[in-house]
PDB file of C-alpha atoms in Angstrom:
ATOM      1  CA  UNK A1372       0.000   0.000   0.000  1.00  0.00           C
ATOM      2  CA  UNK A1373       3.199   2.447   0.515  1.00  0.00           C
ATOM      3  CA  UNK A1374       3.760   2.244  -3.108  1.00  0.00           C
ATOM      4  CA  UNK A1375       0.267   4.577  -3.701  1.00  0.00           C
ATOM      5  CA  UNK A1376       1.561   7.370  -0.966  1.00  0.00           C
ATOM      6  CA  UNK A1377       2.586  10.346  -2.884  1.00  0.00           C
ATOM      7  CA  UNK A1378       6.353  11.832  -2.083  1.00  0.00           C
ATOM      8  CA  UNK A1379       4.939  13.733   0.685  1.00  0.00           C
ATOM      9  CA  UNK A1380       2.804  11.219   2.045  1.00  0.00           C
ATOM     10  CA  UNK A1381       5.509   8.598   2.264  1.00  0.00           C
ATOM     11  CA  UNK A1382       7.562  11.096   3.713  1.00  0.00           C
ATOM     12  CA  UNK A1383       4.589  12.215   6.731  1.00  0.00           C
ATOM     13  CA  UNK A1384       4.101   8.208   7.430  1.00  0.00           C
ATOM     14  CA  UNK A1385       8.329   7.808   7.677  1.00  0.00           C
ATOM     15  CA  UNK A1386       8.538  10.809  10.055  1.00  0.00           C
ATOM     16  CA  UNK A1387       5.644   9.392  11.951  1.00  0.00           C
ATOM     17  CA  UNK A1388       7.672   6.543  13.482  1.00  0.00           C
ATOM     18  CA  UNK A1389      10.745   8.864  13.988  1.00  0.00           C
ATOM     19  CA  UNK A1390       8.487  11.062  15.606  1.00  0.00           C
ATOM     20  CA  UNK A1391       7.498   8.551  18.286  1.00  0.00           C
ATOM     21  CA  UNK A1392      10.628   6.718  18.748  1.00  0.00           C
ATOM     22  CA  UNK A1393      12.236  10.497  19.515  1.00  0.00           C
ATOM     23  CA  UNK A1394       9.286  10.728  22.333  1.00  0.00           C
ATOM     24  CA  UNK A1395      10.316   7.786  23.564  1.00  0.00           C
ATOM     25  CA  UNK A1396       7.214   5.995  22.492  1.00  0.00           C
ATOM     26  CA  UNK A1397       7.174   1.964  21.390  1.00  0.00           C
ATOM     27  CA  UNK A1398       4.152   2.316  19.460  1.00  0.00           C
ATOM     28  CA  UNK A1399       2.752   4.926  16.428  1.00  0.00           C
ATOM     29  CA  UNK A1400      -0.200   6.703  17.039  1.00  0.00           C
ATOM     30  CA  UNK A1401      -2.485   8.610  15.738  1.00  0.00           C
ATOM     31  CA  UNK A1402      -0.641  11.715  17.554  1.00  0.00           C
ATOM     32  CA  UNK A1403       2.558  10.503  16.188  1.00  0.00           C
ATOM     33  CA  UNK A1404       0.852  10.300  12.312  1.00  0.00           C
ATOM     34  CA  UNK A1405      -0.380  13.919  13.117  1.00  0.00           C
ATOM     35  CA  UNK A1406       3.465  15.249  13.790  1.00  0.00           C
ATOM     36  CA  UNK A1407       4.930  13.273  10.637  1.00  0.00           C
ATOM     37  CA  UNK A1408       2.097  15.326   8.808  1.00  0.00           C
ATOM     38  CA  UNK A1409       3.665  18.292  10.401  1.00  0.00           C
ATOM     39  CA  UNK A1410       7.073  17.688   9.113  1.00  0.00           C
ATOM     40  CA  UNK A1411       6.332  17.289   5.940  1.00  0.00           C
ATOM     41  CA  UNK A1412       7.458  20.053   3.930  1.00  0.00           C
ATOM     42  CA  UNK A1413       5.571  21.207   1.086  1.00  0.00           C
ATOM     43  CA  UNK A1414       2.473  18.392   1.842  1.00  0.00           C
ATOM     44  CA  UNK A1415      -0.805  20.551   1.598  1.00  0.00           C
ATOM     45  CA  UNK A1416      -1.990  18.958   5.487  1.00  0.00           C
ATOM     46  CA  UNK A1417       0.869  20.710   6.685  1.00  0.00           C
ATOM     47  CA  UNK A1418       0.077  23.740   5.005  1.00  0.00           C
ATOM     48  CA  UNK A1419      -3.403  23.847   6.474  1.00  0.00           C
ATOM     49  CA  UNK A1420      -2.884  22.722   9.897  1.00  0.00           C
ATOM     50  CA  UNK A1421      -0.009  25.784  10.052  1.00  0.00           C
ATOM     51  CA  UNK A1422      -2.806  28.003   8.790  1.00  0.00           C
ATOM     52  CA  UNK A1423      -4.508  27.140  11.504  1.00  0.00           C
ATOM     53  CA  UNK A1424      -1.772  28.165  13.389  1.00  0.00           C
ATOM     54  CA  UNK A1425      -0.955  24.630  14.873  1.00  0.00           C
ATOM     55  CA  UNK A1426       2.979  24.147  15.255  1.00  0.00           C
ATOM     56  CA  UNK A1427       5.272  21.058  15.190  1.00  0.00           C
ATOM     57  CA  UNK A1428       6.867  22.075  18.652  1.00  0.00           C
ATOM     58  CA  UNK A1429       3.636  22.962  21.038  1.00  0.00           C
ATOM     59  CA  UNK A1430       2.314  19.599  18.996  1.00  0.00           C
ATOM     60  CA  UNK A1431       4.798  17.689  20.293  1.00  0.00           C
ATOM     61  CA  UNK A1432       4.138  18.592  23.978  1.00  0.00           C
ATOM     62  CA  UNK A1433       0.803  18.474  23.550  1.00  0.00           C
ATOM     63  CA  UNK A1434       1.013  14.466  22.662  1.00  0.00           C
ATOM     64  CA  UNK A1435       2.994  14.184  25.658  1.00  0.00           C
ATOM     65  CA  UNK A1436       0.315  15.818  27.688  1.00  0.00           C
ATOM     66  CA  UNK A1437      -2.627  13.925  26.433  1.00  0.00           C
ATOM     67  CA  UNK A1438      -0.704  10.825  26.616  1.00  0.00           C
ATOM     68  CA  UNK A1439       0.187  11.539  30.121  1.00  0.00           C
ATOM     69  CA  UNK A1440      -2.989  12.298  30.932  1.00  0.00           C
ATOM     70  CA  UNK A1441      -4.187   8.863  29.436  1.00  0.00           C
ATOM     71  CA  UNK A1442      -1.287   6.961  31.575  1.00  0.00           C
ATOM     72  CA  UNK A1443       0.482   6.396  28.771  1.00  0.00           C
ATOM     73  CA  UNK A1444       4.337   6.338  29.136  1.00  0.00           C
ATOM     74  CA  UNK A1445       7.523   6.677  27.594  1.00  0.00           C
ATOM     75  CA  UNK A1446       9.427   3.999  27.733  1.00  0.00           C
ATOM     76  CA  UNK A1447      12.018   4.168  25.099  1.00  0.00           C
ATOM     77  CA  UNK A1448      11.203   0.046  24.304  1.00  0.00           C
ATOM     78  CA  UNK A1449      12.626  -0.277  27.565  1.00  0.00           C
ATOM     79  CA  UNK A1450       9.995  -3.595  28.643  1.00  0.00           C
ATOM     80  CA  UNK A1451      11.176  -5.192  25.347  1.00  0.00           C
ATOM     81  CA  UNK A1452      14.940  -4.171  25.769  1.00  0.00           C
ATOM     82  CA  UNK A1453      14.693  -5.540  29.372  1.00  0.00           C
ATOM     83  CA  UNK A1454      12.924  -9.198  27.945  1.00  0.00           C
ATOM     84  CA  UNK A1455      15.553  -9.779  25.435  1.00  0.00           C
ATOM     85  CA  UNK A1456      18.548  -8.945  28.241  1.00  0.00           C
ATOM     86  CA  UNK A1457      16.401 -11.697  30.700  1.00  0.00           C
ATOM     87  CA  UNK A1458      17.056 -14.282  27.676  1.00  0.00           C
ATOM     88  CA  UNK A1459      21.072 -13.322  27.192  1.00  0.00           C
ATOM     89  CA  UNK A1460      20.622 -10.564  24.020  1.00  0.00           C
ATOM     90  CA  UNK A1461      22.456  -7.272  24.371  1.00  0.00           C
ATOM     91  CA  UNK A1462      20.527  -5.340  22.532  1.00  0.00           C
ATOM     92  CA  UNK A1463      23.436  -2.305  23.133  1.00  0.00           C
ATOM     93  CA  UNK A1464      25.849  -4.394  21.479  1.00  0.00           C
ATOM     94  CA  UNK A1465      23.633  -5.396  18.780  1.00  0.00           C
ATOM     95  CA  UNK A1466      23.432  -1.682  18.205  1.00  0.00           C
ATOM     96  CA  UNK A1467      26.696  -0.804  18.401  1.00  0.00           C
ATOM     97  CA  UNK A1468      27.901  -3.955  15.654  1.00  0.00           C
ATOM     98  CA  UNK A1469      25.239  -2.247  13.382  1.00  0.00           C
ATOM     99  CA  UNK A1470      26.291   1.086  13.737  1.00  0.00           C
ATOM    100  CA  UNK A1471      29.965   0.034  13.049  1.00  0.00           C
ATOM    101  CA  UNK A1472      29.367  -2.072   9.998  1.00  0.00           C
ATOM    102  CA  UNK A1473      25.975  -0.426   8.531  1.00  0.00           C
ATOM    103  CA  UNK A1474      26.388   3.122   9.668  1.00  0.00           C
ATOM    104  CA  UNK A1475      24.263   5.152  12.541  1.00  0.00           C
ATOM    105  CA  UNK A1476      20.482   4.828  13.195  1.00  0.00           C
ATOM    106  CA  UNK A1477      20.753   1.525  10.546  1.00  0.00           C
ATOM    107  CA  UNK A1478      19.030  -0.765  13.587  1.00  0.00           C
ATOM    108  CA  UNK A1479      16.482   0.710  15.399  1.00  0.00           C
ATOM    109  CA  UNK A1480      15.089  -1.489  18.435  1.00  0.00           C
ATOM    110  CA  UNK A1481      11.944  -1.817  19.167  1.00  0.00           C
ATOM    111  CA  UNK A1482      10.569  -0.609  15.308  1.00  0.00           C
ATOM    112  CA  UNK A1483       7.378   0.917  16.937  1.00  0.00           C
ATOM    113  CA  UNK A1484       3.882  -0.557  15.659  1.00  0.00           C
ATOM    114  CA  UNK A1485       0.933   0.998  15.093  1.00  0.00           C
ATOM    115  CA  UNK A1486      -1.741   1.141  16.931  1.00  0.00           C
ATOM    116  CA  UNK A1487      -5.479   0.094  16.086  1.00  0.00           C
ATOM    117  CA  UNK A1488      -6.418   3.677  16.133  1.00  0.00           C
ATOM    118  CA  UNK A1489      -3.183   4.652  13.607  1.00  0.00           C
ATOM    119  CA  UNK A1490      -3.780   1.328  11.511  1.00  0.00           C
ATOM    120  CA  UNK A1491      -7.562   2.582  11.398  1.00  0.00           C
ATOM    121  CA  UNK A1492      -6.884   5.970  10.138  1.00  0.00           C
ATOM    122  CA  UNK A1493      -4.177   4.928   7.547  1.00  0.00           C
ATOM    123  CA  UNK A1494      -7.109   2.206   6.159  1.00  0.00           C
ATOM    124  CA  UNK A1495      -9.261   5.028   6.191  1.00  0.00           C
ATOM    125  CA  UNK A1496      -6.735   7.414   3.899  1.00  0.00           C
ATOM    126  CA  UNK A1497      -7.686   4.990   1.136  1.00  0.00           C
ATOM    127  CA  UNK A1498     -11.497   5.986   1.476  1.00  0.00           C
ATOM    128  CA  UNK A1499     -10.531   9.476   1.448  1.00  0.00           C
ATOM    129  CA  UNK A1500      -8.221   9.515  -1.560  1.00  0.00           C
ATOM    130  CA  UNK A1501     -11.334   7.796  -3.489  1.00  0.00           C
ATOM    131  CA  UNK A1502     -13.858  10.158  -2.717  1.00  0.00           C
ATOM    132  CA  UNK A1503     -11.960  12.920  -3.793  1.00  0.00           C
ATOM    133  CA  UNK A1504     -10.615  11.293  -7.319  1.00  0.00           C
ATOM    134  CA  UNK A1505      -7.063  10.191  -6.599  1.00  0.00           C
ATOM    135  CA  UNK A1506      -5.204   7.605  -7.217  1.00  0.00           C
ATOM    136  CA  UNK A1507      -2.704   8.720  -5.384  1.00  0.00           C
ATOM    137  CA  UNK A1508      -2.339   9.047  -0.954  1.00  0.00           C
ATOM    138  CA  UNK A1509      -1.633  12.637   0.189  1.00  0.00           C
ATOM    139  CA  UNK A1510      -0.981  14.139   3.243  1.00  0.00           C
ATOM    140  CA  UNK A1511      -4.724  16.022   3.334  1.00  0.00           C
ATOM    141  CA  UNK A1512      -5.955  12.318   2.735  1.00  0.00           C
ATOM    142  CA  UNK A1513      -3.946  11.234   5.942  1.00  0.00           C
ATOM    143  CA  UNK A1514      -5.199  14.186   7.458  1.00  0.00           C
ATOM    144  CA  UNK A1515      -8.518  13.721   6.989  1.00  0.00           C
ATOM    145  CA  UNK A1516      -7.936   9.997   7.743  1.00  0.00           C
ATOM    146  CA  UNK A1517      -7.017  10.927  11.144  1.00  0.00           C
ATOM    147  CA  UNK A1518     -10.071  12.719  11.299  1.00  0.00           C
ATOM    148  CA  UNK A1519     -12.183   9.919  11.051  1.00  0.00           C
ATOM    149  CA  UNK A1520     -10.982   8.576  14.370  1.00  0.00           C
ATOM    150  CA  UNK A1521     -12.290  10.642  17.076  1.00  0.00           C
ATOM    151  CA  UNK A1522     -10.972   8.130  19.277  1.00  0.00           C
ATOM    152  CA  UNK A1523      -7.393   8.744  18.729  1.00  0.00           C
ATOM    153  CA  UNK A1524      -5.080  10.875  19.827  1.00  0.00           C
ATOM    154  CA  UNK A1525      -4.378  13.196  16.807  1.00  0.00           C
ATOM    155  CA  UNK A1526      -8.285  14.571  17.503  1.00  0.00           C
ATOM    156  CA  UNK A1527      -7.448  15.296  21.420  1.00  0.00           C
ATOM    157  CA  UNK A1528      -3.961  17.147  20.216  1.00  0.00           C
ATOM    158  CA  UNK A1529      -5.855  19.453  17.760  1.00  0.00           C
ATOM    159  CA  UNK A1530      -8.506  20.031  20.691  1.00  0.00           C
ATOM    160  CA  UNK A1531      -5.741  21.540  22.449  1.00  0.00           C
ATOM    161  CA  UNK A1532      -5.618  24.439  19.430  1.00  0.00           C
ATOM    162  CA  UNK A1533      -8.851  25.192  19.235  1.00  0.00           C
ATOM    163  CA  UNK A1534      -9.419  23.030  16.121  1.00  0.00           C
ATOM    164  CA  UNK A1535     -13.062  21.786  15.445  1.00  0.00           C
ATOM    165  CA  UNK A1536     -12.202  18.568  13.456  1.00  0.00           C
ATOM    166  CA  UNK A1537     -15.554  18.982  10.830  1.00  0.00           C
ATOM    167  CA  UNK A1538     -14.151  22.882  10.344  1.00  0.00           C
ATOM    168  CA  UNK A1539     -10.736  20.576   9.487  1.00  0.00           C
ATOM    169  CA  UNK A1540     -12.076  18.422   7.300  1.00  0.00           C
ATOM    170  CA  UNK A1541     -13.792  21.648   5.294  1.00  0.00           C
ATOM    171  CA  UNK A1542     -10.705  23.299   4.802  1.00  0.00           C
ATOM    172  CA  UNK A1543      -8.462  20.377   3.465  1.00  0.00           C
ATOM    173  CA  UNK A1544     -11.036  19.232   0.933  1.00  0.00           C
ATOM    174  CA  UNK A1545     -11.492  22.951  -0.178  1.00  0.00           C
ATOM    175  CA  UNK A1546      -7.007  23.205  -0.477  1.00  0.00           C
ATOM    176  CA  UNK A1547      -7.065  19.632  -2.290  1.00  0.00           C
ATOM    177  CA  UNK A1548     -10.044  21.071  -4.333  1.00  0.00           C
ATOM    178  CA  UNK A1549      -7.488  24.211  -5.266  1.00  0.00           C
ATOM    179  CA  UNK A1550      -4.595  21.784  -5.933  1.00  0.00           C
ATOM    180  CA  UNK A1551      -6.172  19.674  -8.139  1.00  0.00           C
ATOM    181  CA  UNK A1552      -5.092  16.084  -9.013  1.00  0.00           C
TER     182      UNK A1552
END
């Protein structure tokens, strides 16, 4: 299904996990989808959540707030760090080796999954991307995506700036309207 992501889309969902593993997070989020949408430059969500005046930066503390408030921790993969060490792996080590032979950041431990909520809202791009014409996944069709889970996180963060997710919705259809296919 990543082959039908545009540039910018690929680049959103990439960030996404970087995103959480930087918060210390084993798992990838709806929040965490809403930040890679935020880094990527020159992808029309971005261009409409910033013209709604949210920002990367108070985004990011804002999914550590709602998390928080949900008792949701950062962990850093610690539990499944901490499993592997009770069966003999060094996990460090393993690092290190692939660092030396493959270059920095080439093994990342745990590779964060997504969640039910994340998984829902990326099945749901594919909806979105139909019923406006394209063939092609976008970052307003991850955006709006997102928007169809009111459960997750993402919707809670934008709560935090004022955002009324149907107001959302309105405005990325009518910028993907104005870009065209």
């Amino acid at each position: 299904m990543f082959e039908f992501f545009t540039d910018h889309g690929k680049q959103a969902v990439t960030a996404s996990q970087d995103e959480a593993i930087a918060l210390g997070h084993d798992f990838i989020g709806t929040e965490h989808l809403l930040l890679g949408l935020l880094t990527a430059e020159g992808g029309t969500a971005a261009g409409v959540l910033r013209g709604q005046n949210v920002d990367l930066a108070r985004a990011r503390q804002e999914t550590v707030r709602v998390l928080e408030a949900a008792g949701i921790v950062a962990t850093g993969g610690r539990p499944a760090t901490d499993a592997l060490s009770s069966i003999g792996i060094d996990v460090a080590e393993i690092q290190r080796q692939a660092d030396t032979s493959f270059g920095p950041g080439a093994f990342q431990f745990p590779r964060p999954a997504y969640t039910p909520e994340a998984r829902k809202a990326l099945e749901n791009t594919l909806g979105e991307a139909r019923a406006l014409s394209r063939d092609r996944f976008g970052t307003e069709h991850i955006l709006l995506g997102l928007l169809t889970v009111p459960e997750g996180h993402a919707v809670q963060v934008l709560a935090a700036f004022r955002i009324d997710p149907t107001g959302l919705r309105e405005k990325v259809i009518a910028q993907a309207a104005q870009e065209g296919p």
